[in-house]
């Protein structure tokens, strides 16, 4: 008996479908079962070119249409039902696949997750959970952009879900959660962060330990999970990526300026590669959408074949570790925390 | 005739008063007139130890008290009128100094600016303007933390003031302004950023060119001035600093691991130093508080003597270039823009 496969959206990323087909082949050779979803003719053409063996646990499922980065997220579900992305979600719903992996439109992934999978009981807002490096390894940042305006209960749910996810991937039993803010002193933050901080201080939860406000300290290991509304979280994520990239660009410019530095750069190359490794999606895969009933993993649009293959392995691992049931159980157990958050909201009419 | 001096708060930073006295001496030897404000006995003691010549354009003005990083900002003005920081502002008000430089409590600097100097006519909220590096040089980010909750008119005023400041320091005539957001596509952003974006698109201003939403692209030179509310701006600033520092830390850890990489690191050292230069306050000084009637410059708490000296030179340069009058003129000329922003606010009751 073959394993139930991971559904890979072959028409998602910037380099689709080539990067997706190559990634699927790598993952299939690593033993993962995959259903490659998209327009059959070009997919079979590329598989033929690449000499894919029919023995591999890889098959094509035809989907005539594709969602582009320019499409509005709602279109994903309503106007393009036969696009490769929603068809992946349909396969999981019918039990023909266990999870979705896509490097496509992340807003459309959220819409498909909400409308096709539905939310886990008790979850008000699913969140995109991204991984960032710190001095000791890595931490999770959520929400990375699914929910622009949030209420305190949403951040409380991000804390629980991020902690469950981090526990599974890192093995840490009760991860440390912080609230991203503009300083750690009392009185800092917005109405939202102050309300969340008060609730997390007063109501403990079995899934995580609360460590208070965090800021730049997240990169020095201040917490395992940093929670924020999706606007703040998305900006933090993009600023972190771009600031790191700038430093590498400036060093590269310097390397071009003298033979001495060029030699130093050549000698340091393996160090740069290792420094990059922990923060590179080739190494860890994609960002799960946490809070929907089945697993969906969102990869960078620019994903390489190796990133796609890693994300397929990541999806298979999370399914095997029962991420979905673990999230549902933790959310159910955290009802006292969410009730406390809703009570604080009721006192503060200023919240959206 | 001696020039009117810059007032330096000698009891501000983490290494005060030693770093401040050393910084003042460097600046005085570079020809800047300085009044060093704080407890006279220790200041004169350090000046004596350092062999300060009485010929230097440097004098001590006694202030018995000091504001600490733990003091609440309002205390700065109300409960500690004889502290070195508010006394600096008093000296400027009386015409005995031209600007204030301090590495102290930035909330207290804001409070002193508001209560001692007062706002420039037409400015609703002064902002802290910080400089960050990009691929071509640097850009300004404001507000970096003075105003946590903002309305559209505030971001419009940050755009005008940041552009005037950038024009003076960079020589660029009509700097490019962007609004920091979670993506550049239409429909991205919060109620606040969407309202600001609409107003800046529709109403042009002589001080700047509007380039739309910006995100990680700010580090690739997308704009000269990025505006944001003080919560978002402060988080962006701290994340950028910490992400850059993390990369350096990880590379340093790698350098310890092999002789080859250690040699490469040694050869690359001057490149690291140059890469760091543009983003280091030793090179550019501090962050001006824009929107108050006189000049106040806020330095990092951890400022080195060289940073203090550079900030004194920066203050003298900005006074000489008439930053204050330039801001007042640009704000007066931008009234149509601010009116448009207020009109948008009136339509959107959701704004704070």
XYZ file of C-alpha atoms in Angstrom:
704
model
C 0.000 0.000 0.000
C 1.230 3.418 -0.939
C 1.053 6.271 1.627
C -1.597 8.955 1.148
C 0.276 11.696 -0.747
C 0.930 15.393 -0.130
C -0.869 17.596 -2.695
C 1.590 19.967 -4.371
C 0.213 22.975 -6.242
C 2.376 22.857 -9.380
C 1.254 26.294 -10.614
C 1.992 28.458 -7.573
C 5.472 29.984 -7.425
C 7.386 32.484 -9.526
C 9.253 29.654 -11.302
C 6.274 27.346 -11.781
C 5.772 24.693 -12.898
C 9.462 23.804 -13.381
C 10.578 24.446 -9.760
C 7.572 22.520 -8.416
C 8.152 19.504 -10.690
C 11.855 19.397 -9.818
C 11.030 19.758 -6.112
C 8.437 16.980 -6.316
C 10.999 14.700 -7.950
C 13.556 15.364 -5.202
C 10.943 14.670 -2.503
C 9.661 11.546 -4.292
C 13.212 10.192 -4.489
C 13.452 10.863 -0.734
C 10.433 8.564 -0.348
C 7.553 11.033 -0.019
C 4.281 10.304 -1.841
C 3.144 13.297 -3.907
C 0.238 14.267 -6.109
C 1.322 17.027 -8.462
C -1.692 19.214 -9.242
C -1.998 21.315 -12.403
C -2.286 21.295 -16.187
C -1.415 17.711 -17.127
C 0.329 18.218 -20.503
C 3.152 20.582 -19.396
C 3.641 18.655 -16.142
C 4.047 15.328 -17.948
C 6.301 17.045 -20.487
C 8.690 18.264 -17.763
C 8.576 14.926 -15.934
C 9.546 13.232 -19.206
C 12.401 15.697 -19.833
C 13.707 15.082 -16.315
C 13.557 11.310 -16.785
C 11.139 10.687 -13.911
C 10.819 6.979 -13.209
C 7.236 5.601 -13.155
C 8.301 3.692 -10.011
C 8.425 6.934 -7.969
C 5.503 7.660 -5.551
C 4.449 10.582 -7.744
C 1.356 11.114 -9.887
C -0.223 14.028 -11.740
C -3.766 15.231 -10.999
C -5.126 17.486 -13.737
C -6.342 21.009 -12.919
C -6.996 23.201 -15.947
C -6.714 26.630 -14.348
C -4.190 28.481 -12.154
C -4.338 31.303 -9.617
C -1.785 34.073 -10.158
C -0.115 36.402 -7.663
C -2.305 39.196 -9.090
C -5.624 37.393 -8.497
C -7.661 38.620 -5.551
C -7.724 35.978 -2.805
C -11.492 35.557 -2.934
C -11.229 34.642 -6.627
C -9.266 31.582 -5.597
C -12.361 29.935 -4.303
C -15.249 31.573 -6.137
C -14.153 32.251 -9.702
C -11.442 29.664 -10.293
C -12.734 26.422 -8.740
C -10.657 24.377 -11.207
C -7.364 26.109 -10.446
C -4.514 23.963 -9.150
C -4.559 25.521 -5.662
C -8.230 24.957 -4.708
C -8.097 21.507 -6.343
C -5.268 20.615 -3.908
C -7.556 21.555 -1.017
C -10.388 19.466 -2.537
C -8.082 16.427 -2.711
C -7.327 16.747 1.017
C -11.035 17.175 1.833
C -11.811 13.955 -0.070
C -9.043 12.085 1.761
C -6.963 11.699 -1.409
C -4.129 13.762 0.044
C -3.027 14.624 3.591
C -1.824 18.219 3.208
C -1.371 21.048 0.683
C 1.953 22.663 -0.231
C 2.004 25.756 -2.471
C 4.384 28.586 -3.360
C 1.424 30.571 -4.701
C -0.647 33.585 -3.668
C -0.682 33.506 0.147
C -3.962 35.420 0.394
C -5.542 32.773 -1.831
C -4.056 30.037 0.403
C -5.733 31.694 3.396
C -9.043 31.937 1.521
C -8.848 28.272 0.432
C -7.963 27.251 3.991
C -10.927 29.130 5.428
C -13.511 28.088 2.830
C -12.377 24.557 1.945
C -10.953 23.278 5.261
C -12.769 25.535 7.738
C -11.470 26.692 11.102
C -10.613 24.381 13.982
C -13.410 24.579 16.588
C -12.751 27.572 18.835
C -10.295 29.331 16.498
C -11.498 32.752 15.374
C -8.646 33.595 12.994
C -6.090 31.258 11.391
C -2.564 32.718 11.282
C 0.527 32.299 9.106
C 3.397 31.077 11.276
C 6.894 31.945 9.995
C 10.250 30.847 11.277
C 13.146 33.251 11.881
C 16.689 32.601 13.112
C 18.070 33.645 16.505
C 21.400 33.194 18.280
C 20.509 29.683 19.459
C 18.522 28.385 16.501
C 15.140 29.738 15.540
C 11.784 31.040 16.756
C 8.274 31.392 15.338
C 6.652 34.711 14.436
C 2.893 34.836 13.927
C 0.715 36.227 12.510
C 2.905 36.978 9.497
C 0.151 38.633 7.497
C -3.200 36.821 7.444
C -5.013 39.189 9.843
C -4.326 42.902 9.565
C -6.608 44.053 12.388
C -6.654 41.846 15.470
C -8.395 41.695 18.846
C -6.759 40.431 22.063
C -8.367 36.975 21.774
C -6.753 36.530 18.352
C -3.256 37.091 19.733
C -4.080 34.707 22.582
C -4.976 32.068 20.005
C -1.798 32.780 18.030
C 0.154 32.163 21.262
C -1.452 28.755 21.818
C -1.165 27.641 18.181
C 2.393 28.904 17.740
C 3.447 27.102 20.920
C 1.885 23.800 19.812
C 3.619 24.073 16.445
C 6.982 25.017 17.961
C 6.748 22.155 20.478
C 6.294 19.676 17.625
C 9.117 20.994 15.451
C 11.634 21.761 18.218
C 10.768 19.236 20.938
C 10.548 22.025 23.550
C 7.678 21.097 25.871
C 6.263 24.471 26.926
C 7.652 27.118 24.571
C 8.194 30.700 25.777
C 5.770 33.172 24.184
C 6.318 36.945 23.920
C 4.225 39.823 22.541
C 6.066 41.932 19.950
C 6.095 45.546 21.152
C 7.996 48.833 21.017
C 9.956 48.280 24.230
C 9.714 46.020 27.239
C 8.865 48.639 29.871
C 5.415 48.777 31.428
C 3.082 51.139 29.621
C 4.712 50.509 26.233
C 2.662 49.123 23.366
C -0.751 49.783 21.883
C -4.222 49.216 23.383
C -4.080 45.777 21.738
C -0.671 44.691 23.060
C -1.415 46.034 26.562
C -4.672 44.080 26.718
C -2.969 40.884 25.483
C -0.087 41.379 27.919
C -2.479 41.783 30.870
C -4.440 38.649 29.935
C -1.353 36.490 29.343
C 0.139 37.610 32.671
C -3.026 36.788 34.609
C -4.198 33.558 32.965
C -1.670 30.789 32.568
C -2.089 28.146 29.875
C -0.720 24.588 29.693
C 0.704 25.095 26.160
C 3.224 27.863 26.850
C 5.059 30.098 29.311
C 4.512 33.829 28.914
C 7.653 36.006 28.988
C 6.113 39.468 28.412
C 6.921 42.035 25.759
C 9.729 41.317 23.288
C 11.411 43.564 20.705
C 14.802 43.241 18.945
C 15.609 40.689 21.664
C 13.689 38.088 19.613
C 16.897 37.645 17.577
C 18.889 37.018 20.748
C 16.583 34.200 21.903
C 14.101 36.122 24.090
C 11.257 33.766 23.174
C 10.332 30.699 21.126
C 7.148 32.250 19.751
C 6.531 35.973 19.124
C 2.919 37.019 18.534
C 1.698 40.160 16.764
C -1.176 41.323 14.600
C -0.612 40.423 10.938
C 0.314 43.979 9.902
C 3.060 44.344 12.513
C 4.182 40.718 12.080
C 4.425 41.023 8.308
C 6.464 44.230 8.519
C 8.762 42.685 11.145
C 9.306 39.641 8.914
C 10.050 41.668 5.788
C 12.300 44.147 7.614
C 14.287 41.298 9.173
C 14.778 39.564 5.818
C 15.681 42.796 4.034
C 18.053 44.073 6.731
C 19.958 40.770 6.685
C 20.082 40.827 2.881
C 21.389 44.418 2.930
C 24.328 43.478 5.117
C 25.220 40.640 2.732
C 24.905 43.008 -0.275
C 27.154 45.627 1.326
C 29.756 42.991 2.213
C 29.604 41.713 -1.367
C 30.213 45.259 -2.662
C 33.222 45.476 -0.325
C 34.568 42.132 -1.552
C 34.740 43.580 -5.064
C 36.933 46.456 -3.884
C 40.200 44.777 -2.903
C 42.105 41.551 -3.446
C 42.668 41.132 0.290
C 38.945 41.284 1.061
C 38.195 39.062 -1.947
C 40.505 36.398 -0.528
C 38.949 36.805 2.931
C 35.502 36.434 1.404
C 36.524 33.236 -0.381
C 37.897 31.769 2.854
C 34.746 32.794 4.741
C 32.359 31.368 2.136
C 31.489 28.198 4.093
C 30.813 30.353 7.171
C 28.389 32.545 5.198
C 26.698 29.415 3.876
C 26.281 27.998 7.386
C 25.129 31.363 8.776
C 22.507 31.441 6.047
C 21.407 27.853 6.510
C 19.190 28.231 9.591
C 17.283 31.116 8.041
C 16.959 29.602 4.572
C 13.726 27.868 3.497
C 15.768 25.218 1.637
C 16.544 24.042 5.169
C 13.156 24.326 6.903
C 10.470 24.561 4.179
C 7.453 26.863 4.394
C 5.043 28.610 6.759
C 2.047 26.599 7.982
C -1.387 28.187 8.087
C -2.343 27.413 11.705
C -5.984 27.204 12.794
C -7.671 25.456 9.853
C -8.808 21.834 10.052
C -6.216 20.348 7.697
C -2.615 21.244 6.954
C -1.626 23.874 4.372
C 1.969 25.072 3.966
C 2.778 28.342 2.233
C 6.204 28.594 0.559
C 7.984 31.723 -0.683
C 6.978 32.622 -4.239
C 10.637 32.402 -5.221
C 11.038 28.882 -3.785
C 13.767 26.675 -5.221
C 13.138 22.985 -6.011
C 15.004 22.162 -2.763
C 12.632 24.422 -0.755
C 9.603 22.715 -2.345
C 11.042 19.289 -1.533
C 11.801 20.313 2.064
C 8.262 21.689 2.491
C 6.833 18.368 1.281
C 8.918 16.557 3.892
C 7.870 19.124 6.506
C 4.182 18.562 5.656
C 4.566 14.779 5.883
C 6.335 15.131 9.259
C 3.644 17.435 10.696
C 0.861 15.084 9.559
C 2.694 12.144 11.109
C 3.140 14.127 14.371
C -0.619 14.890 14.401
C -0.311 18.673 14.310
C -4.039 19.076 13.582
C -5.322 17.060 16.567
C -2.675 18.677 18.824
C -3.867 22.160 17.802
C -7.513 21.236 18.344
C -6.788 19.829 21.814
C -4.697 22.835 22.890
C -7.272 25.325 21.618
C -10.035 23.498 23.501
C -7.924 23.480 26.676
C -7.171 27.203 26.338
C -10.810 28.296 26.546
C -10.231 29.994 29.974
C -7.492 32.123 28.396
C -9.690 33.097 25.461
C -12.594 33.906 27.798
C -10.302 36.217 29.774
C -9.228 37.912 26.538
C -12.838 38.409 25.450
C -13.658 39.874 28.867
C -10.860 42.440 28.472
C -12.136 43.318 24.994
C -15.613 43.947 26.358
C -14.114 46.552 28.723
C -12.227 48.308 25.925
C -14.586 49.581 23.262
C -11.652 51.052 21.303
C -10.642 47.667 19.884
C -11.618 46.964 16.282
C 33.328 86.529 19.542
C 32.657 82.960 20.434
C 29.848 81.065 18.691
C 26.673 80.309 20.657
C 27.281 76.767 21.972
C 25.416 73.471 21.686
C 24.007 72.341 25.067
C 25.157 68.797 25.862
C 23.283 66.867 28.552
C 26.236 65.326 30.423
C 24.047 62.994 32.501
C 22.055 61.223 29.807
C 23.608 58.044 28.417
C 24.472 54.652 29.857
C 28.135 55.651 30.255
C 27.520 59.163 31.597
C 29.122 61.476 32.413
C 32.439 60.053 31.148
C 31.324 59.376 27.535
C 29.705 62.814 27.319
C 32.773 64.649 28.653
C 35.084 62.777 26.304
C 32.696 63.432 23.410
C 32.506 67.134 24.265
C 36.298 67.339 24.285
C 36.562 65.711 20.852
C 33.944 68.110 19.450
C 35.546 71.156 21.130
C 38.906 70.222 19.596
C 37.090 70.035 16.244
C 36.064 73.656 16.825
C 32.508 73.318 18.133
C 31.370 75.510 21.037
C 29.782 73.433 23.807
C 28.118 73.995 27.143
C 28.353 70.810 29.187
C 25.313 70.621 31.490
C 25.295 68.659 34.755
C 26.712 68.326 38.246
C 29.750 70.641 38.190
C 32.160 68.806 40.533
C 32.350 65.444 38.714
C 32.375 67.161 35.314
C 35.292 69.412 36.251
C 37.030 66.420 37.811
C 36.867 64.434 34.565
C 37.869 67.468 32.477
C 40.913 67.862 34.743
C 41.824 64.180 34.452
C 41.575 64.400 30.674
C 43.789 67.503 30.609
C 41.174 69.757 28.979
C 42.721 73.051 27.946
C 40.909 76.200 29.188
C 41.395 77.560 25.665
C 38.820 75.126 24.268
C 35.306 76.485 23.445
C 33.854 74.402 26.277
C 32.278 75.423 29.578
C 30.327 73.694 32.325
C 26.831 74.802 33.344
C 25.770 73.366 36.693
C 22.599 71.274 37.000
C 22.201 69.460 40.312
C 19.797 66.698 39.267
C 19.623 64.069 36.516
C 16.856 62.177 34.722
C 17.355 58.415 34.535
C 16.167 55.890 31.941
C 13.653 54.658 34.550
C 12.047 58.067 35.154
C 8.661 58.614 33.579
C 8.912 61.152 30.743
C 6.530 63.632 32.397
C 8.800 63.712 35.465
C 11.475 65.221 33.264
C 9.652 68.505 33.169
C 7.469 68.559 36.267
C 9.383 66.899 39.070
C 13.004 67.433 38.091
C 13.240 70.982 36.750
C 16.909 71.162 37.797
C 17.949 67.999 35.982
C 20.621 68.342 33.305
C 18.230 67.538 30.424
C 15.531 70.194 31.053
C 18.249 72.713 31.954
C 19.714 72.189 28.447
C 16.323 73.080 26.960
C 16.128 76.175 29.213
C 19.534 77.341 27.951
C 18.296 77.138 24.351
C 15.079 78.979 25.253
C 17.130 81.793 26.812
C 19.364 82.017 23.733
C 22.431 80.750 25.627
C 22.666 77.647 23.441
C 21.448 76.808 19.923
C 20.458 73.143 20.289
C 20.291 70.249 22.759
C 22.141 66.938 22.413
C 21.399 64.093 24.850
C 21.890 60.320 25.044
C 19.251 60.179 27.794
C 15.658 59.034 28.183
C 14.032 59.612 24.779
C 10.531 59.929 26.244
C 11.844 62.695 28.490
C 13.469 64.381 25.474
C 10.073 64.358 23.755
C 8.384 65.781 26.869
C 11.039 68.516 27.217
C 10.714 69.324 23.522
C 6.936 69.637 23.758
C 6.800 71.602 27.011
C 9.947 73.729 26.812
C 10.266 74.424 23.061
C 6.663 73.927 21.973
C 5.493 72.705 18.585
C 6.154 74.491 15.301
C 2.951 76.249 14.196
C 0.777 73.739 12.332
C 2.541 70.616 13.635
C 0.267 68.343 15.645
C 2.835 65.724 16.695
C 6.624 65.982 16.704
C 8.373 62.797 15.537
C 11.719 61.118 16.107
C 13.532 60.785 12.774
C 16.067 57.939 12.563
C 18.524 57.119 9.838
C 18.980 53.607 8.444
C 21.350 52.307 5.753
C 20.309 51.140 2.288
C 22.179 49.881 -0.767
C 22.983 53.397 -1.971
C 23.550 55.186 1.329
C 20.807 55.852 3.819
C 17.168 56.834 4.312
C 15.078 58.335 7.117
C 12.459 56.420 9.096
C 9.930 58.358 11.160
C 8.221 58.261 13.558
C 10.628 56.006 15.437
C 8.602 55.919 18.630
C 7.257 59.288 19.819
C 3.621 58.688 18.786
C 2.140 55.229 19.273
C -1.320 55.968 17.884
C -1.439 58.212 14.830
C -4.024 59.767 12.522
C -3.523 60.313 8.774
C -2.603 63.991 9.219
C 0.244 62.986 11.526
C 1.831 60.752 8.889
C 1.359 63.552 6.355
C 3.294 65.861 8.661
C 6.007 63.228 9.174
C 6.348 63.067 5.368
C 6.888 66.820 5.067
C 9.259 67.094 8.033
C 11.277 64.000 7.113
C 11.663 65.296 3.554
C 12.881 68.729 4.723
C 15.401 67.079 7.039
C 16.613 64.620 4.391
C 16.966 67.415 1.836
C 19.262 69.315 4.216
C 21.453 66.354 5.157
C 21.638 64.694 1.728
C 21.280 67.603 -0.696
C 18.443 65.811 -2.544
C 15.938 68.499 -3.537
C 12.592 66.682 -3.385
C 13.113 63.425 -1.497
C 10.988 60.369 -2.272
C 8.546 59.491 0.531
C 6.936 56.064 1.074
C 4.427 54.721 3.604
C 5.655 51.609 5.445
C 3.143 48.813 4.872
C 2.703 45.039 4.626
C 3.051 44.843 0.864
C 2.851 47.239 -2.046
C -0.330 45.943 -3.688
C -3.534 47.980 -3.607
C -5.747 47.109 -0.662
C -2.782 46.244 1.595
C -2.255 48.130 4.836
C -4.421 49.309 7.710
C -7.193 51.915 7.745
C -4.468 54.412 8.682
C -2.008 53.560 5.894
C -4.772 53.369 3.264
C -6.065 56.810 4.235
C -2.546 58.289 4.157
C -1.792 56.603 0.842
C -4.973 58.019 -0.710
C -4.225 61.549 0.488
C -0.572 61.489 -0.598
C -1.561 60.204 -4.055
C -4.174 62.896 -4.555
C -2.492 65.962 -3.051
C 1.026 66.746 -4.157
C 3.344 68.777 -1.949
C 6.388 70.874 -2.888
C 8.618 69.174 -0.266
C 8.564 65.613 -1.551
C 7.568 63.082 -4.218
C 5.279 60.303 -3.088
C 6.262 56.766 -4.155
C 3.471 54.738 -2.491
C 3.729 51.825 -0.092
C 7.181 50.513 0.827
C 8.212 47.384 2.742
C 11.556 45.494 2.852
C 12.425 47.476 -0.286
C 13.385 50.409 1.988
C 16.772 48.695 2.386
C 17.176 48.510 -1.377
C 16.633 52.254 -1.838
C 12.863 52.375 -2.482
C 12.551 55.788 -0.806
C 14.475 58.529 0.985
C 11.921 58.873 3.785
C 9.674 56.104 5.148
C 6.774 57.191 7.351
C 4.908 55.077 9.895
C 3.122 55.435 13.210
C 5.576 55.358 16.132
C 4.690 51.789 17.162
C 5.325 50.315 13.717
C 8.337 52.570 13.116
C 9.933 51.674 16.432
C 9.487 47.942 15.838
C 10.883 48.267 12.301
C 13.928 50.134 13.643
C 14.639 47.637 16.414
C 14.063 44.604 14.179
C 16.424 46.023 11.545
C 19.165 46.699 14.097
C 18.746 43.310 15.773
C 18.569 41.310 12.523
C 21.806 42.924 11.316
C 23.461 42.276 14.684
C 22.342 38.618 14.575
C 24.040 38.036 11.240
C 27.279 39.497 12.623
C 26.974 37.327 15.766
C 26.418 34.151 13.751
C 29.391 34.952 11.489
C 31.505 35.570 14.593
C 30.479 32.166 15.983
C 31.507 30.615 12.660
C 34.872 32.396 12.749
C 35.621 30.623 16.024
C 35.069 27.217 14.441
C 37.928 26.890 11.960
C 41.336 28.364 11.218
C 40.403 28.900 7.575
C 37.360 31.000 8.464
C 39.342 32.803 11.170
C 41.891 33.875 8.554
C 39.100 34.889 6.165
C 37.511 36.951 8.936
C 40.793 38.718 9.654
C 41.231 39.586 5.965
C 37.639 40.795 5.728
C 37.828 42.934 8.875
C 38.184 46.283 7.045
C 35.192 45.346 4.865
C 33.073 44.662 7.941
C 34.180 47.986 9.393
C 33.232 49.848 6.210
C 29.930 47.950 5.914
C 29.142 49.001 9.455
C 30.171 52.623 8.969
C 27.080 53.955 7.202
C 24.759 52.493 9.806
C 26.857 53.455 12.824
C 25.984 56.557 14.882
C 29.709 57.327 15.280
C 29.397 58.305 11.628
C 26.089 60.214 11.550
C 25.220 61.179 15.148
C 21.707 61.028 16.570
C 18.004 61.281 15.746
C 16.476 64.757 15.623
C 13.104 65.413 17.214
C 11.311 67.068 14.281
C 8.367 69.418 14.827
C 9.417 71.408 17.914
C 10.541 75.036 17.675
C 14.230 74.465 18.461
C 16.604 71.618 17.729
C 16.950 68.572 20.003
C 19.006 65.523 19.026
C 18.487 62.159 20.702
C 21.491 59.818 20.778
C 21.541 56.094 21.587
C 21.853 55.457 25.338
C 24.984 53.451 24.625
C 26.625 56.292 22.657
C 30.407 56.361 22.454
C 32.359 59.629 22.886
C 32.757 59.671 19.084
C 28.961 59.427 18.622
C 28.441 62.316 21.062
C 31.013 64.417 19.233
C 29.450 63.621 15.843
C 25.981 64.537 17.171
C 27.340 67.907 18.362
C 28.719 68.549 14.877
C 25.408 67.385 13.371
C 23.483 69.827 15.611
C 25.768 72.724 14.679
C 25.394 71.881 10.986
C 21.565 71.709 11.182
C 21.390 75.044 13.020
C 23.690 76.609 10.436
C 21.504 75.176 7.628
C 18.382 76.683 9.321
C 16.522 73.400 9.808
C 13.967 75.078 12.109
C 12.912 77.836 9.681
C 12.922 75.330 6.794
C 10.565 73.026 8.708
C 8.264 75.906 9.642
C 8.078 77.106 6.026
C 7.437 73.630 4.617
C 4.748 72.872 7.204
C 3.012 76.162 6.432
C 3.161 75.427 2.691
C 1.755 71.915 3.224
C -1.525 73.089 4.725
C -3.533 71.860 1.659
C -2.096 68.367 2.217
C -2.958 68.415 5.916
C -6.471 69.696 5.169
C -6.975 66.791 2.764
C -5.780 64.368 5.447
C -8.155 65.835 8.018
C -11.015 65.570 5.526
C -10.295 61.851 5.054
C -10.221 61.376 8.820
C -13.620 62.994 9.179
C -15.022 60.347 6.797
C -13.463 57.467 8.744
C -14.724 57.377 12.320
C -12.603 54.264 13.014
C -9.386 56.264 13.346
C -8.142 56.910 16.877
